[in-house]
JSON list of C-alpha atoms in Angstrom, two decimals:
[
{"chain": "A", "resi": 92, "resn": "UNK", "atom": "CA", "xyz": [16.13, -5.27, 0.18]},
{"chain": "A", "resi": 93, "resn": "UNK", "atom": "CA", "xyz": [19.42, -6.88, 0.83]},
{"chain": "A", "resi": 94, "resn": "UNK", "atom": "CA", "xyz": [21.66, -5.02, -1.24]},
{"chain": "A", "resi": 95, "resn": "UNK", "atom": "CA", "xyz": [22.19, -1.26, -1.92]},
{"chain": "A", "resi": 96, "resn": "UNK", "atom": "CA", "xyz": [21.88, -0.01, -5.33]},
{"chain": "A", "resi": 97, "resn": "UNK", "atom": "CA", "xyz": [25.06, 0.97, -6.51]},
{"chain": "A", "resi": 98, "resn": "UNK", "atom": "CA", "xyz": [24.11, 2.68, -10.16]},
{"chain": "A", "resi": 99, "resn": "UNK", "atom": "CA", "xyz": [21.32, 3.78, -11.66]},
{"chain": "A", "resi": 100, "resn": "UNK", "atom": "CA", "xyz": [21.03, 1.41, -14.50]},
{"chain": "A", "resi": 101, "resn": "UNK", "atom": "CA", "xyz": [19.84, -1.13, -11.25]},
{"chain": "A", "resi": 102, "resn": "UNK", "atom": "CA", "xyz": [16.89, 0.84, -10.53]},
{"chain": "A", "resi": 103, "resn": "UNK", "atom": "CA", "xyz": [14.74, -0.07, -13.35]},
{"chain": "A", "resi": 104, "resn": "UNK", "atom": "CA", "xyz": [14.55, -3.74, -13.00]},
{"chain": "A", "resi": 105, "resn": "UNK", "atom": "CA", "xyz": [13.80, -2.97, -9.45]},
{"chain": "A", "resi": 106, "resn": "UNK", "atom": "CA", "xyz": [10.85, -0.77, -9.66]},
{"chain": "A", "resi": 107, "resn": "UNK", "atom": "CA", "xyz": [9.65, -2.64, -12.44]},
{"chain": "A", "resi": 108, "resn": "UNK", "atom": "CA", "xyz": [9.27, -5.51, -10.43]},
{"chain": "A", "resi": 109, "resn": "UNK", "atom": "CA", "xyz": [8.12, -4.00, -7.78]},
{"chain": "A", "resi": 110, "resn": "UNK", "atom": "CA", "xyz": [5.75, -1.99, -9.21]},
{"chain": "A", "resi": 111, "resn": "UNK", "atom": "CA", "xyz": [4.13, -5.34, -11.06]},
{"chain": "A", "resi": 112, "resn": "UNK", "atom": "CA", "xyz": [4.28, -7.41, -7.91]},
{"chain": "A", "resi": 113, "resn": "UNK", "atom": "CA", "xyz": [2.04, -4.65, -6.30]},
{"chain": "A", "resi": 114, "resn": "UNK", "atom": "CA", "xyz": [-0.24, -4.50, -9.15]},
{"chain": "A", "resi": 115, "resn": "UNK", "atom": "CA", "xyz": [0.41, -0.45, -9.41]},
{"chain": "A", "resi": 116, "resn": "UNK", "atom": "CA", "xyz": [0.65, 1.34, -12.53]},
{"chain": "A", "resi": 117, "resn": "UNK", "atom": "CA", "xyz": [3.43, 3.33, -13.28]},
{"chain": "A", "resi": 118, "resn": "UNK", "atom": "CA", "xyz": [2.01, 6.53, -12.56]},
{"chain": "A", "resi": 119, "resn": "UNK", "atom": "CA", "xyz": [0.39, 5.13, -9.03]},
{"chain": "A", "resi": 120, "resn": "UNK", "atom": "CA", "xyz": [4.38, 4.23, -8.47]},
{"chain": "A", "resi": 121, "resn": "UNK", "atom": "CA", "xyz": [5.23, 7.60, -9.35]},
{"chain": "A", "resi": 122, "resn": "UNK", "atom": "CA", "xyz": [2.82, 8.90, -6.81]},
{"chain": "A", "resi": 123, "resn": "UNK", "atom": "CA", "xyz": [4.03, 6.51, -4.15]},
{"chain": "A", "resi": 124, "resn": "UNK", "atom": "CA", "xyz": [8.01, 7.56, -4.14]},
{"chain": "A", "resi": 125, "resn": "UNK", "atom": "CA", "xyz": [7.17, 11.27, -5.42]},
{"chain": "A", "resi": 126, "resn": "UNK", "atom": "CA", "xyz": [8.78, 11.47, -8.46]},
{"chain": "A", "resi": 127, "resn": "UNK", "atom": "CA", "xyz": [7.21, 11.87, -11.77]},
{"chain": "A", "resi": 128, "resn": "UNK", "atom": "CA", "xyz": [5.50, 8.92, -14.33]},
{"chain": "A", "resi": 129, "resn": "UNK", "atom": "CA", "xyz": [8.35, 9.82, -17.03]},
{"chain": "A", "resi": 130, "resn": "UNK", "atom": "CA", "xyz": [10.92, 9.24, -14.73]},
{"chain": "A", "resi": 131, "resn": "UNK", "atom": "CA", "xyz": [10.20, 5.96, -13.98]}
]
């Protein structure tokens, strides 16, 4: 990416996207960065 996330409320439109562009579910995501589905 060519910006740095500066607060948290950025995150979620990035994953989202992400996520979707990659065809990955939200728990496959989870897996992926190591964090839990419910904190996605």
């Amino acid at each position: 990416m060519g910006f740095p996330v500066r607060i948290v409320e950025q995150l979620q439109p990035i994953l989202k996207a992400f996520r979707k562009t990659r065809g990955l579910t939200q728990l496959e995501l989870a897996g992926e960065i190591g964090v839990t589905q419910q904190a996605l």
